[in-house]
């Protein structure tokens, strides 16, 4: 199994550009989430989904949109990139919503200039 | 405000030493506490704790949760250079919220 995959691995954007970070899992997991990781701050939850068609905001949702049209895919959209969005982004999935370990993708390193 | 605090932020030890990493939390509607190890890329799961006083163990690693005092510890005995990583503590709370600590960077020297 591929597990959780993310594309691209690296991306450089100019301020104001938009882009979509892709995330897919092949484990039929219900719960998927997006995190950003900044130095000294651990991981912070951006958005999550408890199943196809259902999304909700996490701790730091501003500037990001998500959708969950299928169980497998959970893309993260940056509407108008800002330098403050320079970070490493991780997608994760887990079988259920509570009390289950999450499986993380390899991450996308995004730089906004 | 919900928060998860890990200490120390960094730690340097020598092979064979025993280390204790700390995680304290203040969250609403606690559900579970998880430990992850992060080497160069994605975090990998170590333990999930939901009940106080029950030790989880895997090889040289062990962890325990105290829900009264709101903390958990992760112990690593007989450390090896391969244990060098960032150790992350995360707390599941409310319905579907997960809050991570900043992590402890462990360096094990030969």
mmCIF file of C-alpha atoms in Angstrom:
data_model
loop_
_atom_site.group_PDB
_atom_site.id
_atom_site.type_symbol
_atom_site.label_atom_id
_atom_site.label_comp_id
_atom_site.label_asym_id
_atom_site.label_seq_id
_atom_site.Cartn_x
_atom_site.Cartn_y
_atom_site.Cartn_z
ATOM 1 C CA UNK A 1 0.000 0.000 0.000
ATOM 2 C CA UNK A 2 1.117 3.544 -0.753
ATOM 3 C CA UNK A 3 -0.346 4.869 2.517
ATOM 4 C CA UNK A 4 -0.647 8.669 2.529
ATOM 5 C CA UNK A 5 0.854 10.460 -0.463
ATOM 6 C CA UNK A 6 1.391 14.170 -0.952
ATOM 7 C CA UNK A 7 2.351 16.220 -3.973
ATOM 8 C CA UNK A 8 4.364 18.248 -4.625
ATOM 9 C CA UNK A 9 7.311 17.666 -2.281
ATOM 10 C CA UNK A 10 8.603 21.201 -2.743
ATOM 11 C CA UNK A 11 6.974 24.380 -4.034
ATOM 12 C CA UNK A 12 7.974 28.007 -4.326
ATOM 13 C CA UNK A 13 5.232 30.586 -4.809
ATOM 14 C CA UNK A 14 5.148 34.322 -5.190
ATOM 15 C CA UNK A 15 2.953 36.357 -2.867
ATOM 16 C CA UNK A 16 -0.612 36.398 -4.153
ATOM 17 C CA UNK A 17 -0.403 33.202 -6.179
ATOM 18 C CA UNK A 18 -2.782 30.346 -5.507
ATOM 19 C CA UNK A 19 -2.108 26.638 -5.511
ATOM 20 C CA UNK A 20 -3.416 23.279 -4.352
ATOM 21 C CA UNK A 21 -1.498 20.776 -2.252
ATOM 22 C CA UNK A 22 -2.647 17.274 -3.030
ATOM 23 C CA UNK A 23 -3.181 14.505 -0.487
ATOM 24 C CA UNK A 24 -4.433 10.988 -1.092
ATOM 25 C CA UNK A 25 -4.722 7.851 1.016
ATOM 26 C CA UNK A 26 -5.493 4.300 -0.037
ATOM 27 C CA UNK A 27 -6.394 2.868 3.374
ATOM 28 C CA UNK A 28 -10.100 3.761 3.272
ATOM 29 C CA UNK A 29 -9.666 6.010 6.301
ATOM 30 C CA UNK A 30 -12.559 8.224 7.317
ATOM 31 C CA UNK A 31 -10.571 10.953 9.040
ATOM 32 C CA UNK A 32 -8.122 13.172 7.185
ATOM 33 C CA UNK A 33 -6.396 16.309 8.298
ATOM 34 C CA UNK A 34 -3.892 18.974 7.277
ATOM 35 C CA UNK A 35 -1.186 20.380 9.528
ATOM 36 C CA UNK A 36 1.518 22.935 9.152
ATOM 37 C CA UNK A 37 4.802 22.672 10.994
ATOM 38 C CA UNK A 38 6.863 25.734 11.776
ATOM 39 C CA UNK A 39 10.151 25.790 13.691
ATOM 40 C CA UNK A 40 9.631 25.659 17.451
ATOM 41 C CA UNK A 41 5.850 25.363 17.157
ATOM 42 C CA UNK A 42 5.117 21.705 16.604
ATOM 43 C CA UNK A 43 2.252 20.840 14.272
ATOM 44 C CA UNK A 44 -0.865 22.980 14.060
ATOM 45 C CA UNK A 45 -4.150 21.693 12.684
ATOM 46 C CA UNK A 46 -5.445 23.654 9.677
ATOM 47 C CA UNK A 47 -8.543 21.739 8.538
ATOM 48 C CA UNK A 48 -9.888 18.258 8.985
ATOM 49 C CA UNK A 49 -12.553 15.980 7.555
ATOM 50 C CA UNK A 50 -14.456 13.174 9.235
ATOM 51 C CA UNK A 51 -15.724 11.738 5.973
ATOM 52 C CA UNK A 52 -16.542 12.525 2.361
ATOM 53 C CA UNK A 53 -18.489 15.765 2.086
ATOM 54 C CA UNK A 54 -17.695 16.899 5.645
ATOM 55 C CA UNK A 55 -14.945 19.357 6.561
ATOM 56 C CA UNK A 56 -14.252 21.589 9.526
ATOM 57 C CA UNK A 57 -11.728 24.143 10.696
ATOM 58 C CA UNK A 58 -8.818 23.463 12.983
ATOM 59 C CA UNK A 59 -6.609 25.817 14.932
ATOM 60 C CA UNK A 60 -5.226 27.895 12.011
ATOM 61 C CA UNK A 61 -7.673 27.795 9.064
ATOM 62 C CA UNK A 62 -7.332 31.341 7.712
ATOM 63 C CA UNK A 63 -6.025 31.534 4.152
ATOM 64 C CA UNK A 64 -6.757 27.879 3.385
ATOM 65 C CA UNK A 65 -9.688 25.997 1.887
ATOM 66 C CA UNK A 66 -10.369 22.269 1.736
ATOM 67 C CA UNK A 67 -12.899 19.918 0.196
ATOM 68 C CA UNK A 68 -13.517 16.189 0.527
ATOM 69 C CA UNK A 69 -15.403 14.896 -2.491
ATOM 70 C CA UNK A 70 -14.081 11.330 -2.106
ATOM 71 C CA UNK A 71 -12.822 9.242 0.802
ATOM 72 C CA UNK A 72 -9.371 9.061 -0.767
ATOM 73 C CA UNK A 73 -8.553 12.686 -1.552
ATOM 74 C CA UNK A 74 -8.274 15.769 0.630
ATOM 75 C CA UNK A 75 -6.689 18.718 -1.231
ATOM 76 C CA UNK A 76 -5.607 21.908 0.530
ATOM 77 C CA UNK A 77 -5.969 25.161 -1.382
ATOM 78 C CA UNK A 78 -4.044 28.323 -0.713
ATOM 79 C CA UNK A 79 -6.179 31.126 -2.064
ATOM 80 C CA UNK A 80 -3.637 33.975 -2.128
ATOM 81 C CA UNK A 81 -0.264 32.911 -0.803
ATOM 82 C CA UNK A 82 1.473 35.046 1.823
ATOM 83 C CA UNK A 83 5.021 34.784 3.234
ATOM 84 C CA UNK A 84 3.464 33.774 6.585
ATOM 85 C CA UNK A 85 2.339 30.562 4.883
ATOM 86 C CA UNK A 86 5.916 29.442 4.339
ATOM 87 C CA UNK A 87 5.972 26.146 6.181
ATOM 88 C CA UNK A 88 6.067 22.377 5.910
ATOM 89 C CA UNK A 89 2.610 20.931 5.346
ATOM 90 C CA UNK A 90 1.623 17.437 6.426
ATOM 91 C CA UNK A 91 -1.485 15.528 5.517
ATOM 92 C CA UNK A 92 -2.604 12.716 7.812
ATOM 93 C CA UNK A 93 -5.324 10.096 7.938
ATOM 94 C CA UNK A 94 -6.730 7.729 10.544
ATOM 95 C CA UNK A 95 -9.359 4.980 10.487
ATOM 96 C CA UNK A 96 -11.751 6.794 12.783
ATOM 97 C CA UNK A 97 -12.166 10.176 14.326
ATOM 98 C CA UNK A 98 -11.152 9.532 17.894
ATOM 99 C CA UNK A 99 -8.513 7.601 19.756
ATOM 100 C CA UNK A 100 -6.734 6.298 16.732
ATOM 101 C CA UNK A 101 -3.194 6.932 15.550
ATOM 102 C CA UNK A 102 -2.740 9.108 12.503
ATOM 103 C CA UNK A 103 -0.668 8.147 9.492
ATOM 104 C CA UNK A 104 1.272 11.057 8.058
ATOM 105 C CA UNK A 105 2.283 11.789 4.502
ATOM 106 C CA UNK A 106 5.886 12.771 3.663
ATOM 107 C CA UNK A 107 5.169 16.502 3.712
ATOM 108 C CA UNK A 108 5.297 19.432 1.303
ATOM 109 C CA UNK A 109 7.828 22.187 1.877
ATOM 110 C CA UNK A 110 6.289 25.463 0.710
ATOM 111 C CA UNK A 111 8.146 28.741 0.382
ATOM 112 C CA UNK A 112 6.303 31.972 -0.380
ATOM 113 C CA UNK A 113 8.462 34.867 -1.517
ATOM 114 C CA UNK B 1 -6.901 28.386 25.971
ATOM 115 C CA UNK B 2 -6.057 24.803 25.034
ATOM 116 C CA UNK B 3 -2.354 24.072 25.263
ATOM 117 C CA UNK B 4 0.158 21.265 25.269
ATOM 118 C CA UNK B 5 3.593 21.974 26.704
ATOM 119 C CA UNK B 6 6.600 19.735 26.290
ATOM 120 C CA UNK B 7 9.825 19.858 28.232
ATOM 121 C CA UNK B 8 12.671 20.042 27.811
ATOM 122 C CA UNK B 9 12.725 21.600 24.343
ATOM 123 C CA UNK B 10 16.048 19.947 23.614
ATOM 124 C CA UNK B 11 18.213 17.366 25.261
ATOM 125 C CA UNK B 12 21.666 15.966 24.532
ATOM 126 C CA UNK B 13 22.672 12.646 26.061
ATOM 127 C CA UNK B 14 25.198 9.893 25.444
ATOM 128 C CA UNK B 15 24.463 6.390 24.287
ATOM 129 C CA UNK B 16 23.294 4.211 27.143
ATOM 130 C CA UNK B 17 21.718 7.051 29.105
ATOM 131 C CA UNK B 18 18.058 6.976 30.183
ATOM 132 C CA UNK B 19 15.901 9.971 29.298
ATOM 133 C CA UNK B 20 12.496 11.194 30.422
ATOM 134 C CA UNK B 21 10.476 13.512 28.228
ATOM 135 C CA UNK B 22 7.563 15.447 29.675
ATOM 136 C CA UNK B 23 4.223 16.546 28.273
ATOM 137 C CA UNK B 24 1.653 18.556 30.215
ATOM 138 C CA UNK B 25 -1.691 19.671 28.888
ATOM 139 C CA UNK B 26 -4.683 21.860 29.530
ATOM 140 C CA UNK B 27 -7.514 21.108 27.129
ATOM 141 C CA UNK B 28 -11.277 20.857 27.179
ATOM 142 C CA UNK B 29 -12.819 17.388 26.962
ATOM 143 C CA UNK B 30 -9.643 15.325 26.930
ATOM 144 C CA UNK B 31 -9.925 12.136 24.861
ATOM 145 C CA UNK B 32 -6.415 10.716 24.472
ATOM 146 C CA UNK B 33 -2.730 11.590 24.405
ATOM 147 C CA UNK B 34 -0.394 10.375 21.686
ATOM 148 C CA UNK B 35 3.370 10.319 21.291
ATOM 149 C CA UNK B 36 5.067 10.522 17.908
ATOM 150 C CA UNK B 37 8.679 10.312 16.790
ATOM 151 C CA UNK B 38 9.789 12.588 13.973
ATOM 152 C CA UNK B 39 13.115 11.980 12.309
ATOM 153 C CA UNK B 40 13.705 13.668 9.001
ATOM 154 C CA UNK B 41 10.225 13.661 7.588
ATOM 155 C CA UNK B 42 6.794 12.593 8.754
ATOM 156 C CA UNK B 43 5.953 11.795 12.376
ATOM 157 C CA UNK B 44 5.528 8.127 13.176
ATOM 158 C CA UNK B 45 3.255 6.844 15.909
ATOM 159 C CA UNK B 46 4.664 5.535 19.198
ATOM 160 C CA UNK B 47 1.890 5.320 21.803
ATOM 161 C CA UNK B 48 -1.671 6.309 22.519
ATOM 162 C CA UNK B 49 -2.755 6.736 26.140
ATOM 163 C CA UNK B 50 -6.304 7.100 27.372
ATOM 164 C CA UNK B 51 -6.261 5.791 30.948
ATOM 165 C CA UNK B 52 -4.268 6.986 33.927
ATOM 166 C CA UNK B 53 -1.587 4.815 35.440
ATOM 167 C CA UNK B 54 -1.408 2.190 32.706
ATOM 168 C CA UNK B 55 2.065 1.996 31.234
ATOM 169 C CA UNK B 56 2.465 1.427 27.532
ATOM 170 C CA UNK B 57 5.725 -0.228 26.573
ATOM 171 C CA UNK B 58 7.524 -0.965 23.332
ATOM 172 C CA UNK B 59 11.084 -2.213 23.629
ATOM 173 C CA UNK B 60 13.156 0.461 25.324
ATOM 174 C CA UNK B 61 10.364 3.032 25.171
ATOM 175 C CA UNK B 62 7.569 3.374 27.688
ATOM 176 C CA UNK B 63 4.951 5.966 28.484
ATOM 177 C CA UNK B 64 2.389 6.677 31.165
ATOM 178 C CA UNK B 65 -0.436 9.154 31.614
ATOM 179 C CA UNK B 66 -1.620 10.971 34.749
ATOM 180 C CA UNK B 67 -5.070 12.424 34.079
ATOM 181 C CA UNK B 68 -5.339 13.940 37.529
ATOM 182 C CA UNK B 69 -2.148 15.984 37.198
ATOM 183 C CA UNK B 70 -2.602 16.374 33.416
ATOM 184 C CA UNK B 71 0.726 15.113 32.173
ATOM 185 C CA UNK B 72 2.452 12.242 30.482
ATOM 186 C CA UNK B 73 6.048 11.073 30.361
ATOM 187 C CA UNK B 74 7.952 9.184 27.704
ATOM 188 C CA UNK B 75 10.926 7.177 28.940
ATOM 189 C CA UNK B 76 13.698 5.854 26.762
ATOM 190 C CA UNK B 77 16.207 3.525 28.385
ATOM 191 C CA UNK B 78 19.655 2.558 27.078
ATOM 192 C CA UNK B 79 19.466 5.248 24.399
ATOM 193 C CA UNK B 80 21.014 4.672 20.990
ATOM 194 C CA UNK B 81 22.035 7.123 18.272
ATOM 195 C CA UNK B 82 18.990 5.972 16.308
ATOM 196 C CA UNK B 83 16.786 7.463 19.011
ATOM 197 C CA UNK B 84 17.895 10.942 17.930
ATOM 198 C CA UNK B 85 14.716 12.670 16.749
ATOM 199 C CA UNK B 86 12.053 15.142 17.687
ATOM 200 C CA UNK B 87 9.480 13.600 20.015
ATOM 201 C CA UNK B 88 6.020 15.078 19.698
ATOM 202 C CA UNK B 89 3.185 14.897 22.182
ATOM 203 C CA UNK B 90 -0.364 15.443 20.922
ATOM 204 C CA UNK B 91 -3.707 15.580 22.685
ATOM 205 C CA UNK B 92 -7.056 14.664 21.147
ATOM 206 C CA UNK B 93 -9.810 16.722 22.711
ATOM 207 C CA UNK B 94 -13.325 18.003 22.122
ATOM 208 C CA UNK B 95 -14.900 16.246 19.149
ATOM 209 C CA UNK B 96 -12.136 16.166 16.602
ATOM 210 C CA UNK B 97 -9.426 18.558 17.646
ATOM 211 C CA UNK B 98 -5.784 17.647 18.019
ATOM 212 C CA UNK B 99 -3.246 19.900 19.692
ATOM 213 C CA UNK B 100 0.476 19.234 19.429
ATOM 214 C CA UNK B 101 3.251 20.365 21.696
ATOM 215 C CA UNK B 102 6.334 22.048 20.250
ATOM 216 C CA UNK B 103 8.334 18.837 20.600
ATOM 217 C CA UNK B 104 11.510 17.764 22.360
ATOM 218 C CA UNK B 105 14.608 17.471 20.214
ATOM 219 C CA UNK B 106 16.672 14.554 21.499
ATOM 220 C CA UNK B 107 20.272 14.125 20.394
ATOM 221 C CA UNK B 108 22.080 10.934 21.389
ATOM 222 C CA UNK B 109 25.842 11.115 21.027
ATOM 223 C CA UNK B 110 27.989 7.991 20.547
#
